[in-house]
Tab-separated table of C-alpha atoms and ligand atoms in Angstrom:
chain	number	residue	atom	x	y	z
B	30	UNK	CA	110.475	-4.105	-9.894
B	31	UNK	CA	113.742	-5.099	-11.612
B	32	UNK	CA	112.482	-8.102	-13.544
B	33	UNK	CA	110.233	-5.864	-15.680
B	34	UNK	CA	111.629	-3.682	-18.427
B	35	UNK	CA	111.687	0.043	-17.751
B	36	UNK	CA	110.673	2.417	-20.540
B	37	UNK	CA	112.212	5.800	-20.727
B	38	UNK	CA	109.022	7.724	-20.254
B	39	UNK	CA	110.407	11.128	-21.294
B	40	UNK	CA	111.590	9.973	-24.711
B	41	UNK	CA	108.304	8.664	-26.071
B	42	UNK	CA	106.878	10.829	-28.785
B	43	UNK	CA	103.661	8.946	-29.512
B	44	UNK	CA	102.007	9.930	-26.225
B	45	UNK	CA	98.784	11.888	-26.971
B	46	UNK	CA	98.949	15.505	-25.889
B	47	UNK	CA	95.201	16.065	-25.543
B	48	UNK	CA	93.018	15.115	-22.587
B	49	UNK	CA	91.336	12.837	-21.842
B	50	UNK	CA	92.992	10.740	-24.648
B	51	UNK	CA	96.354	11.020	-22.916
B	52	UNK	CA	94.989	9.466	-19.721
B	53	UNK	CA	93.298	6.609	-21.600
B	54	UNK	CA	96.671	5.955	-23.262
B	55	UNK	CA	98.327	5.732	-19.843
B	56	UNK	CA	95.582	3.531	-18.500
B	57	UNK	CA	96.417	1.047	-21.259
B	58	UNK	CA	100.074	1.262	-20.420
B	59	UNK	CA	99.480	0.782	-16.712
B	60	UNK	CA	97.203	-2.161	-17.583
B	61	UNK	CA	100.036	-3.886	-19.476
B	62	UNK	CA	102.392	-3.319	-16.615
B	63	UNK	CA	99.866	-4.497	-14.033
B	64	UNK	CA	99.390	-7.750	-15.993
B	65	UNK	CA	103.121	-8.417	-15.672
B	66	UNK	CA	103.016	-7.582	-11.960
B	67	UNK	CA	100.066	-9.942	-11.441
B	68	UNK	CA	101.873	-12.699	-13.312
B	69	UNK	CA	104.915	-12.236	-11.050
B	70	UNK	CA	102.649	-12.342	-7.988
B	71	UNK	CA	100.698	-15.291	-9.311
B	72	UNK	CA	97.342	-13.649	-8.510
B	73	UNK	CA	95.280	-10.600	-9.457
B	74	UNK	CA	96.422	-7.490	-7.615
B	75	UNK	CA	93.956	-5.538	-5.484
B	76	UNK	CA	93.339	-1.929	-4.497
B	77	UNK	CA	91.577	-0.010	-1.742
B	78	UNK	CA	90.692	3.685	-1.877
B	79	UNK	CA	90.137	5.166	1.585
B	80	UNK	CA	88.327	8.509	1.652
B	81	UNK	CA	88.667	11.130	4.336
B	82	UNK	CA	86.434	14.221	4.466
B	83	UNK	CA	83.610	15.547	2.377
B	84	UNK	CA	81.396	14.470	-0.500
B	85	UNK	CA	83.756	16.104	-2.993
B	86	UNK	CA	86.443	13.707	-1.900
B	87	UNK	CA	83.981	10.799	-2.029
B	88	UNK	CA	83.276	11.720	-5.666
B	89	UNK	CA	86.980	12.064	-6.443
B	90	UNK	CA	87.496	8.592	-4.968
B	91	UNK	CA	84.931	7.190	-7.392
B	92	UNK	CA	86.979	8.662	-10.222
B	93	UNK	CA	90.172	7.050	-8.862
B	94	UNK	CA	88.293	3.749	-8.538
B	95	UNK	CA	87.021	3.992	-12.123
B	96	UNK	CA	90.574	4.446	-13.395
B	97	UNK	CA	91.953	1.583	-11.234
B	98	UNK	CA	89.249	-0.836	-12.378
B	99	UNK	CA	89.918	0.043	-16.001
B	100	UNK	CA	93.611	-0.645	-15.433
B	101	UNK	CA	92.642	-4.079	-14.112
B	102	UNK	CA	93.006	-3.806	-10.345
B	103	UNK	CA	90.395	-5.690	-8.298
B	104	UNK	CA	88.700	-3.853	-5.396
B	105	UNK	CA	89.530	-5.097	-1.866
B	106	UNK	CA	87.496	-3.407	0.873
B	107	UNK	CA	90.028	-4.180	3.615
B	108	UNK	CA	92.971	-1.775	3.201
B	109	UNK	CA	95.243	-4.004	5.214
B	110	UNK	CA	94.912	-6.747	2.589
B	111	UNK	CA	95.128	-4.571	-0.545
B	112	UNK	CA	98.206	-4.411	-2.817
B	113	UNK	CA	97.588	-0.763	-3.658
B	114	UNK	CA	96.247	1.565	-1.004
B	115	UNK	CA	95.207	5.106	-1.909
B	116	UNK	CA	94.402	7.684	0.805
B	117	UNK	CA	92.286	10.530	-0.496
B	118	UNK	CA	92.923	12.989	2.306
B	119	UNK	CA	91.158	15.942	3.942
B	120	UNK	CA	92.777	18.820	5.822
B	121	UNK	CA	89.821	20.995	6.840
B	122	UNK	CA	90.560	20.339	10.521
B	123	UNK	CA	93.816	19.303	12.178
B	124	UNK	CA	92.453	15.992	13.509
B	125	UNK	CA	91.857	14.835	9.900
B	126	UNK	CA	95.624	15.156	9.290
B	127	UNK	CA	96.498	13.307	12.493
B	128	UNK	CA	94.304	10.380	11.479
B	129	UNK	CA	96.134	10.081	8.159
B	130	UNK	CA	99.579	10.026	9.770
B	131	UNK	CA	98.450	7.442	12.324
B	132	UNK	CA	97.036	5.079	9.742
B	133	UNK	CA	99.956	5.646	7.373
B	134	UNK	CA	102.402	4.413	10.032
B	135	UNK	CA	100.375	1.201	10.296
B	136	UNK	CA	100.340	0.800	6.492
B	137	UNK	CA	104.129	1.199	6.383
B	138	UNK	CA	104.491	-1.852	8.625
B	139	UNK	CA	102.200	-3.906	6.414
B	140	UNK	CA	104.089	-2.798	3.302
B	141	UNK	CA	107.301	-4.276	4.654
B	142	UNK	CA	105.670	-7.710	4.487
B	143	UNK	CA	104.078	-7.350	1.011
B	144	UNK	CA	106.592	-6.885	-1.843
B	145	UNK	CA	103.798	-6.050	-4.309
B	146	UNK	CA	102.373	-3.280	-2.223
B	147	UNK	CA	102.159	0.382	-3.278
B	148	UNK	CA	100.792	3.387	-1.377
B	149	UNK	CA	99.455	6.618	-2.911
B	150	UNK	CA	98.400	9.798	-1.122
B	151	UNK	CA	96.284	12.485	-2.738
B	152	UNK	CA	93.651	15.099	-1.875
B	153	UNK	CA	93.620	18.326	0.091
B	154	UNK	CA	96.342	17.531	2.618
B	155	UNK	CA	98.896	17.101	-0.203
B	156	UNK	CA	98.396	20.751	-1.203
B	157	UNK	CA	100.164	21.807	1.998
B	158	UNK	CA	103.938	22.043	1.434
B	159	UNK	CA	104.698	21.100	5.090
B	160	UNK	CA	102.795	17.841	4.632
B	161	UNK	CA	104.712	16.785	1.520
B	162	UNK	CA	107.989	17.741	3.281
B	163	UNK	CA	107.067	15.579	6.250
B	164	UNK	CA	106.126	12.654	3.986
B	165	UNK	CA	109.412	12.893	2.062
B	166	UNK	CA	111.323	12.933	5.296
B	167	UNK	CA	109.531	10.497	7.600
B	168	UNK	CA	107.285	8.365	5.348
B	169	UNK	CA	109.649	7.441	2.514
B	170	UNK	CA	107.746	4.251	1.770
B	171	UNK	CA	104.958	6.238	0.020
B	172	UNK	CA	105.074	5.582	-3.746
B	173	UNK	CA	102.867	8.277	-5.228
B	174	UNK	CA	101.887	11.748	-4.045
B	175	UNK	CA	99.593	14.080	-5.954
B	176	UNK	CA	97.183	16.893	-5.167
B	177	UNK	CA	93.664	18.094	-5.873
B	178	UNK	CA	94.344	19.904	-9.164
B	179	UNK	CA	95.927	17.031	-11.075
B	180	UNK	CA	93.789	14.134	-9.903
B	181	UNK	CA	92.782	13.597	-13.544
B	182	UNK	CA	96.426	12.631	-14.202
B	183	UNK	CA	96.291	9.651	-11.822
B	184	UNK	CA	96.737	7.075	-14.618
B	185	UNK	CA	99.802	8.901	-16.004
B	186	UNK	CA	101.442	9.294	-12.612
B	187	UNK	CA	100.768	5.647	-11.753
B	188	UNK	CA	102.209	4.459	-15.082
B	189	UNK	CA	105.387	6.494	-14.434
B	190	UNK	CA	105.642	5.041	-10.921
B	191	UNK	CA	105.224	1.509	-12.266
B	192	UNK	CA	107.700	1.906	-15.067
B	193	UNK	CA	110.438	3.791	-13.248
B	194	UNK	CA	110.111	2.263	-9.790
B	195	UNK	CA	110.720	5.743	-8.355
B	196	UNK	CA	108.513	7.701	-5.968
B	197	UNK	CA	106.425	10.138	-8.002
B	198	UNK	CA	105.433	13.474	-6.444
B	199	UNK	CA	103.361	15.912	-8.506
B	200	UNK	CA	101.626	18.841	-6.801
B	201	UNK	CA	100.239	21.842	-8.649
B	202	UNK	CA	99.627	25.195	-6.984
B	203	UNK	CA	96.397	25.907	-8.871
B	204	UNK	CA	94.643	25.195	-12.140
B	205	UNK	CA	91.958	26.643	-14.362
B	206	UNK	CA	91.492	23.337	-16.095
B	207	UNK	CA	88.590	20.859	-15.942
B	208	UNK	CA	89.113	17.522	-17.716
B	209	UNK	CA	85.854	15.809	-18.765
B	210	UNK	CA	84.946	12.240	-19.676
B	211	UNK	CA	87.280	10.193	-17.542
B	212	UNK	CA	86.011	6.895	-16.141
B	213	UNK	CA	84.361	6.728	-12.720
B	214	UNK	CA	82.919	3.862	-10.708
B	215	UNK	CA	79.878	4.668	-8.567
B	216	UNK	CA	79.550	3.423	-5.052
B	217	UNK	CA	75.756	3.205	-5.455
B	218	UNK	CA	74.106	2.139	-8.733
B	219	UNK	CA	71.055	4.337	-8.142
B	220	UNK	CA	72.511	7.633	-6.920
B	221	UNK	CA	75.551	9.709	-7.691
B	222	UNK	CA	77.395	12.891	-6.831
B	223	UNK	CA	77.948	15.241	-9.741
B	224	UNK	CA	80.535	18.046	-9.523
B	225	UNK	CA	79.146	21.268	-10.864
B	226	UNK	CA	82.030	23.457	-9.749
B	227	UNK	CA	85.451	23.205	-8.146
B	228	UNK	CA	87.343	25.438	-5.722
B	229	UNK	CA	86.153	28.358	-3.626
B	230	UNK	CA	86.670	32.131	-3.748
B	231	UNK	CA	85.129	33.015	-0.398
B	232	UNK	CA	88.150	32.913	1.875
B	233	UNK	CA	86.238	32.493	5.133
B	234	UNK	CA	89.019	33.436	7.544
B	235	UNK	CA	89.170	30.034	9.321
B	236	UNK	CA	89.045	27.877	6.192
B	237	UNK	CA	91.871	26.202	4.274
B	238	UNK	CA	89.706	25.071	1.372
B	239	UNK	CA	90.382	28.053	-0.942
B	240	UNK	CA	94.124	27.398	-0.526
B	241	UNK	CA	93.992	23.666	-1.226
B	242	UNK	CA	91.146	23.501	-3.767
B	243	UNK	CA	92.045	26.682	-5.655
B	244	UNK	CA	89.920	29.296	-7.383
B	245	UNK	CA	86.287	28.776	-8.144
B	246	UNK	CA	85.519	27.362	-11.607
B	247	UNK	CA	82.213	26.013	-12.916
B	248	UNK	CA	81.728	23.146	-15.309
B	249	UNK	CA	79.932	23.889	-18.545
B	250	UNK	CA	76.210	23.248	-18.176
B	251	UNK	CA	76.250	21.009	-21.287
B	252	UNK	CA	78.922	18.776	-19.697
B	253	UNK	CA	76.876	18.538	-16.473
B	254	UNK	CA	73.646	17.698	-18.327
B	255	UNK	CA	75.438	15.149	-20.497
B	256	UNK	CA	76.896	13.448	-17.432
B	257	UNK	CA	73.515	13.313	-15.665
B	258	UNK	CA	71.780	11.959	-18.790
B	259	UNK	CA	74.362	9.201	-18.994
B	260	UNK	CA	73.956	8.430	-15.304
B	261	UNK	CA	70.169	8.233	-15.675
B	262	UNK	CA	70.553	5.914	-18.658
B	263	UNK	CA	72.729	3.771	-16.372
B	264	UNK	CA	70.077	3.513	-13.640
B	265	UNK	CA	70.653	6.592	-11.508
B	266	UNK	CA	67.474	8.193	-10.074
B	267	UNK	CA	69.049	10.727	-7.674
B	268	UNK	CA	71.905	13.162	-8.097
B	269	UNK	CA	73.713	15.317	-5.537
B	270	UNK	CA	75.125	18.409	-7.222
B	271	UNK	CA	78.448	19.198	-5.545
B	272	UNK	CA	80.315	22.456	-5.056
B	273	UNK	CA	81.842	24.396	-2.162
B	274	UNK	CA	79.364	27.163	-2.893
B	275	UNK	CA	76.780	25.998	-5.406
B	276	UNK	CA	74.885	29.294	-5.191
B	277	UNK	CA	77.655	31.077	-7.068
B	278	UNK	CA	77.616	28.491	-9.861
B	279	UNK	CA	78.072	29.847	-13.372
B	280	UNK	CA	79.412	33.312	-12.539
B	281	UNK	CA	82.754	32.637	-14.194
B	282	UNK	CA	81.445	30.859	-17.293
B	283	UNK	CA	81.905	32.354	-20.728
B	284	UNK	CA	78.113	32.623	-20.895
B	285	UNK	CA	77.204	33.199	-17.236
B	286	UNK	CA	74.288	31.258	-15.836
B	287	UNK	CA	72.724	31.149	-12.376
B	288	UNK	CA	72.478	28.056	-10.244
B	289	UNK	CA	68.665	28.340	-10.388
B	290	UNK	CA	68.825	28.242	-14.194
B	291	UNK	CA	71.058	25.152	-14.083
B	292	UNK	CA	68.536	23.476	-11.766
B	293	UNK	CA	65.699	24.229	-14.208
B	294	UNK	CA	67.632	22.468	-16.956
B	295	UNK	CA	68.451	19.475	-14.809
B	296	UNK	CA	64.809	19.168	-13.723
B	297	UNK	CA	63.872	18.526	-17.357
B	298	UNK	CA	65.941	15.348	-17.577
B	299	UNK	CA	63.508	12.467	-17.985
B	300	UNK	CA	63.966	9.561	-15.592
B	301	UNK	CA	65.781	11.647	-12.997
B	302	UNK	CA	63.609	11.616	-9.858
B	303	UNK	CA	65.522	13.462	-7.139
B	304	UNK	CA	67.906	16.385	-7.162
B	305	UNK	CA	69.978	17.381	-4.117
B	306	UNK	CA	72.788	19.871	-3.841
B	307	UNK	CA	75.401	21.103	-1.384
B	308	UNK	CA	76.812	23.380	-0.070
B	309	UNK	CA	74.843	26.638	-0.116
B	310	UNK	CA	76.471	29.795	1.137
B	311	UNK	CA	73.779	32.009	2.735
B	312	UNK	CA	75.210	35.191	1.208
B	313	UNK	CA	74.592	33.921	-2.331
B	314	UNK	CA	71.241	32.176	-1.893
B	315	UNK	CA	68.885	33.985	-4.291
B	316	UNK	CA	65.111	34.404	-4.249
B	317	UNK	CA	65.184	32.897	-7.750
B	318	UNK	CA	66.590	29.703	-6.202
B	319	UNK	CA	63.882	29.640	-3.522
B	320	UNK	CA	61.267	29.971	-6.266
B	321	UNK	CA	62.743	27.237	-8.383
B	322	UNK	CA	62.956	24.897	-5.403
B	323	UNK	CA	59.392	25.678	-4.300
B	324	UNK	CA	58.040	24.977	-7.797
B	325	UNK	CA	60.031	21.821	-8.384
B	326	UNK	CA	58.837	18.228	-8.144
B	327	UNK	CA	62.336	16.810	-8.164
B	328	UNK	CA	64.447	19.068	-5.971
B	329	UNK	CA	64.443	17.598	-2.473
B	330	UNK	CA	62.973	19.697	0.337
B	331	UNK	CA	66.297	19.927	2.103
B	332	UNK	CA	68.750	22.772	2.364
B	333	UNK	CA	72.161	22.617	4.014
B	334	UNK	CA	72.823	26.205	4.988
B	335	UNK	CA	75.955	26.572	7.099
B	336	UNK	CA	75.575	29.395	9.618
B	337	UNK	CA	78.992	28.872	11.337
B	338	UNK	CA	78.157	31.388	14.092
B	339	UNK	CA	75.126	33.311	15.328
B	340	UNK	CA	77.113	36.399	16.324
B	341	UNK	CA	77.312	39.163	13.736
B	342	UNK	CA	80.590	40.285	15.281
B	343	UNK	CA	82.143	36.845	14.835
B	344	UNK	CA	80.567	36.392	11.378
B	345	UNK	CA	82.379	39.548	10.327
B	346	UNK	CA	85.670	38.236	11.649
B	347	UNK	CA	84.953	34.990	9.829
B	348	UNK	CA	84.462	36.967	6.606
B	349	UNK	CA	81.073	35.333	6.025
B	350	UNK	CA	79.442	38.473	4.668
B	351	UNK	CA	76.047	38.153	6.297
B	352	UNK	CA	74.645	39.140	9.685
B	353	UNK	CA	72.656	37.177	12.250
B	354	UNK	CA	69.529	39.105	11.242
B	355	UNK	CA	70.203	38.633	7.538
B	356	UNK	CA	70.537	34.861	8.034
B	357	UNK	CA	67.330	34.637	10.097
B	358	UNK	CA	65.454	36.672	7.493
B	359	UNK	CA	66.687	34.320	4.774
B	360	UNK	CA	65.478	31.300	6.747
B	361	UNK	CA	62.129	33.030	7.129
B	362	UNK	CA	61.810	33.555	3.319
B	363	UNK	CA	62.763	29.928	2.687
B	364	UNK	CA	60.238	28.609	5.251
B	365	UNK	CA	57.501	30.865	3.907
B	366	UNK	CA	57.979	29.452	0.402
B	367	UNK	CA	58.449	25.855	1.632
B	368	UNK	CA	57.017	25.264	5.108
B	369	UNK	CA	58.004	21.566	4.999
B	370	UNK	CA	61.679	22.191	4.197
B	371	UNK	CA	64.333	20.449	6.251
B	372	UNK	CA	67.193	22.766	7.232
B	373	UNK	CA	70.642	21.601	8.315
B	374	UNK	CA	73.786	23.524	9.124
B	375	UNK	CA	77.430	23.653	10.163
B	376	UNK	CA	78.503	25.481	13.277
B	377	UNK	CA	82.000	26.283	14.542
B	378	UNK	CA	82.557	26.793	18.284
B	379	UNK	CA	85.567	28.574	19.707
B	380	UNK	CA	86.557	30.868	16.841
B	381	UNK	CA	89.258	33.310	18.033
B	382	UNK	CA	87.744	36.064	20.206
B	383	UNK	CA	84.400	34.261	20.678
B	384	UNK	CA	82.913	35.462	23.993
B	385	UNK	CA	80.164	33.856	26.042
B	386	UNK	CA	77.769	36.467	24.552
B	387	UNK	CA	78.807	35.547	21.018
B	388	UNK	CA	78.258	31.898	21.845
B	389	UNK	CA	74.788	32.656	23.262
B	390	UNK	CA	73.942	34.366	19.967
B	391	UNK	CA	74.746	31.041	18.240
B	392	UNK	CA	72.530	29.185	20.696
B	393	UNK	CA	69.792	31.741	19.976
B	394	UNK	CA	69.995	31.092	16.219
B	395	UNK	CA	69.838	27.336	16.863
B	396	UNK	CA	66.694	27.807	18.954
B	397	UNK	CA	65.077	30.176	16.460
B	398	UNK	CA	65.821	28.155	13.309
B	399	UNK	CA	65.310	24.733	14.902
B	400	UNK	CA	67.593	22.791	12.555
B	401	UNK	CA	66.679	19.274	11.514
B	402	UNK	CA	70.330	18.451	12.133
B	403	UNK	CA	73.568	20.310	12.605
B	404	UNK	CA	77.211	19.424	12.262
B	405	UNK	CA	79.078	21.030	15.116
B	406	UNK	CA	82.831	21.593	14.981
B	407	UNK	CA	85.451	22.791	17.399
B	408	UNK	CA	87.469	25.550	15.718
B	409	UNK	CA	90.724	24.136	14.393
B	410	UNK	CA	93.633	26.464	13.684
B	411	UNK	CA	94.772	26.048	10.063
B	412	UNK	CA	98.219	27.393	9.254
B	413	UNK	CA	98.128	30.070	6.583
B	414	UNK	CA	94.541	31.167	7.166
B	415	UNK	CA	93.887	34.705	8.545
B	416	UNK	CA	92.166	33.315	11.680
B	417	UNK	CA	95.273	31.378	12.674
B	418	UNK	CA	97.062	34.666	13.238
B	419	UNK	CA	94.235	36.290	15.219
B	420	UNK	CA	94.805	37.136	18.862
B	421	UNK	CA	92.636	35.611	21.513
B	422	UNK	CA	92.531	31.924	20.644
B	423	UNK	CA	90.030	30.373	23.072
B	424	UNK	CA	91.220	27.984	25.838
B	425	UNK	CA	90.327	24.344	25.232
B	426	UNK	CA	88.191	23.866	28.349
B	427	UNK	CA	86.027	26.879	27.503
B	428	UNK	CA	85.502	25.578	23.953
B	429	UNK	CA	84.708	22.050	25.180
B	430	UNK	CA	82.086	23.386	27.583
B	431	UNK	CA	80.421	25.487	24.824
B	432	UNK	CA	80.626	22.604	22.399
B	433	UNK	CA	78.844	20.265	24.807
B	434	UNK	CA	76.097	22.756	25.518
B	435	UNK	CA	75.572	23.343	21.801
B	436	UNK	CA	75.541	19.659	20.980
B	437	UNK	CA	72.942	18.981	23.672
B	438	UNK	CA	70.663	21.747	22.299
B	439	UNK	CA	71.126	20.684	18.687
B	440	UNK	CA	70.373	17.033	19.464
B	441	UNK	CA	67.263	17.813	21.509
B	442	UNK	CA	65.850	20.003	18.748
B	443	UNK	CA	66.641	17.568	15.949
B	444	UNK	CA	64.928	14.721	17.807
B	445	UNK	CA	61.817	16.942	18.133
B	446	UNK	CA	62.015	17.967	14.477
B	447	UNK	CA	62.389	14.352	13.367
B	448	UNK	CA	59.327	13.239	15.322
B	449	UNK	CA	56.882	15.621	13.553
B	450	UNK	CA	56.573	13.211	10.613
B	451	UNK	CA	55.321	10.287	12.740
B	452	UNK	CA	52.156	8.717	11.350
B	453	UNK	CA	52.595	10.174	7.856
B	454	UNK	CA	53.321	8.346	4.596
B	455	UNK	CA	56.467	9.475	2.757
B	456	UNK	CA	58.086	8.573	-0.554
B	457	UNK	CA	61.256	6.676	0.276
B	458	UNK	CA	64.152	5.581	-1.873
B	459	UNK	CA	65.334	2.094	-0.805
B	460	UNK	CA	69.111	2.420	-0.439
B	461	UNK	CA	70.579	-0.617	1.306
B	462	UNK	CA	69.941	-3.724	3.307
B	463	UNK	CA	69.990	-2.712	7.004
B	464	UNK	CA	73.413	-3.210	8.645
B	465	UNK	CA	72.025	-4.791	11.780
B	466	UNK	CA	68.970	-6.677	10.571
B	467	UNK	CA	68.993	-8.143	7.062
B	468	UNK	CA	65.166	-8.381	7.025
B	469	UNK	CA	65.037	-4.591	6.910
B	470	UNK	CA	65.758	-2.132	4.138
B	471	UNK	CA	67.168	1.331	4.897
B	472	UNK	CA	65.637	4.083	2.831
B	473	UNK	CA	65.888	7.848	2.597
B	474	UNK	CA	63.122	10.404	2.422
B	475	UNK	CA	63.328	13.577	0.361
B	476	UNK	CA	64.142	15.540	3.528
B	477	UNK	CA	67.166	13.252	4.070
B	478	UNK	CA	65.768	11.327	7.065
B	479	UNK	CA	66.305	7.561	7.184
B	480	UNK	CA	63.612	4.950	7.679
B	481	UNK	CA	64.028	1.206	8.145
B	482	UNK	CA	61.264	-1.046	6.885
B	483	UNK	CA	60.747	-4.726	6.030
B	484	UNK	CA	62.020	-5.643	2.577
B	485	UNK	CA	64.789	-7.284	0.624
B	486	UNK	CA	67.763	-6.415	-1.584
B	487	UNK	CA	65.705	-6.582	-4.811
B	488	UNK	CA	64.034	-3.321	-3.771
B	489	UNK	CA	67.230	-1.241	-3.673
B	490	UNK	CA	67.160	1.770	-6.005
B	491	UNK	CA	63.344	1.977	-6.194
B	492	UNK	CA	60.848	4.333	-4.509
B	493	UNK	CA	58.151	3.153	-2.087
B	494	UNK	CA	55.375	4.839	-0.079
B	495	UNK	CA	56.336	4.141	3.532
B	496	UNK	CA	54.205	4.663	6.631
B	497	UNK	CA	56.371	6.149	9.406
B	498	UNK	CA	55.228	4.140	12.405
B	499	UNK	CA	57.732	5.109	15.088
B	500	UNK	CA	60.371	7.815	15.426
B	501	UNK	CA	63.582	6.620	17.082
B	502	UNK	CA	65.274	9.949	17.683
B	503	UNK	CA	66.888	10.661	14.367
B	504	UNK	CA	65.436	7.857	12.188
B	505	UNK	CA	62.155	5.967	11.732
B	506	UNK	CA	60.775	2.462	11.742
B	507	UNK	CA	58.049	1.995	9.193
B	508	UNK	CA	56.361	-0.190	6.637
B	509	UNK	CA	55.366	0.014	2.999
B	510	UNK	CA	51.741	0.894	2.442
B	511	UNK	CA	50.216	-1.146	-0.361
B	512	UNK	CA	49.181	1.097	-3.251
B	513	UNK	CA	45.495	0.757	-4.213
R	621	5AD	N1	87.811	24.624	12.101
R	621	5AD	C1	86.629	24.027	12.386
R	621	5AD	N2	85.706	23.788	11.467
R	621	5AD	C2	85.964	24.185	10.201
R	621	5AD	N3	85.224	24.104	9.043
R	621	5AD	C3	85.937	24.634	8.037
R	621	5AD	N4	87.138	25.072	8.485
R	621	5AD	C4	87.164	24.811	9.834
R	621	5AD	C5	88.109	25.034	10.867
R	621	5AD	N5	89.289	25.634	10.604
R	621	5AD	C6	83.863	23.553	9.014
R	621	5AD	C7	82.867	24.593	8.549
R	621	5AD	C8	82.496	24.099	7.191
R	621	5AD	C9	82.651	22.611	7.363
R	621	5AD	C10	82.757	21.849	6.095
R	621	5AD	O1	83.817	22.489	8.103
R	621	5AD	O2	81.761	24.548	9.435
R	621	5AD	O3	81.182	24.460	6.825
R	622	SF4	FE1	85.575	27.254	3.294
R	622	SF4	FE2	83.945	29.367	3.355
R	622	SF4	FE3	84.712	28.306	0.980
R	622	SF4	FE4	83.016	26.963	2.571
R	622	SF4	S1	82.615	28.940	1.622
R	622	SF4	S2	84.817	26.116	1.494
R	622	SF4	S3	83.769	27.484	4.620
R	622	SF4	S4	86.044	29.311	2.464
């Protein structure tokens, strides 16, 4: 770094104070610096953003990518070859953390051989003080560490790192701020995630998210609509509205608005064909939302409705604020309004104090609801959450056994659910050339099922009527029916 002049960042008075102008200013500065670095290296410098965890993180990574491309970095899909590697981390379960440490060790060895290389870590894991402590102690080769609340400051932090050559660590405890209108680079040209809210106020007793993502705050509806309109003008036909609990959207706005009202507004955007959203908390899912969904032509017939457990006793200890019966009644209302809806869920096995009877209640819910698919998780103890301090943590072999029984049940039911569409024609969005056979296109139906059918790359991003010839367990083989 020594051959390049170092500004004294603190002393500069012409730095804009307002956002997002300030970040655009730093993008320009980082760009200048990167040009010098590229000259010294004799080639363009590359970056790779690796995402762990949920769709929120995937969307954040698109924002990081947008900033990096504007600065002039070139994307390199292989992180072992990239000059700048960014890990956008997840900490919802302990094994996510372990994966990050493992891969980071490997990156450290590669960095020793590449003098131009930088490593940044961000996302939920960085909001845990023990993690940052461990990084400072045992992973000193990391160049940049920031958290979930100040991700919008990426350009500024990177510019400071470039210009000072020092490790930059910036973690905020919380924020009430939402910065709009920063660049972002979509992974798919035809579909996009759109944040509608950040954070979570629910404090389910097992979950670390409220501690690392902070308090719930909703984006202004105008900002959301403006973003979607721009996306549609840029070729997007499908949006996924993102929030930890979309059903409580708008409660904290200056002019409160329900999620159902927001959906009605989004539905009116011309050129937008499909609307998805996640995640829905059962306790906040209103009849108004069911009505809006049932009457909509654009909202996909798919609802991700995490149940977590089927035992009312455990649900109470989880602080979920609904009962087994309440959940089943809600499912009944949803199915009555939309008989063709696809329902998916998240389930945790082995929560502290879970007995065999509690587990059988979960199995009972699975059999009654018959989910189209379910994500099953082994309970993971997260330091600082109320559940971590609960007595009666369940032995690993008991949890494993329950997990296997649950998985078997869930898979059997989802294969049966998938098969019911065989022989029908469905509207399918062509998403990608098939990974295994380049003569096939992989498309997605409104209910989120995948179908592979003959086609080519020119079809990507468009809708086709596809005949579902054969169900293969959890996906279909099909062919386009010619429209007369
Ligand atoms: N252990 C296991 N699974 C968890 N989830 C959240 N916290 C934990 C935990 N401590 C699961 C929940 C949630 C999904 C995103 O992750 O099922 O819905
Ligand atoms: Fe975690 Fe519960 Fe919030 Fe979901 S609703 S993010 S499970 S605390």
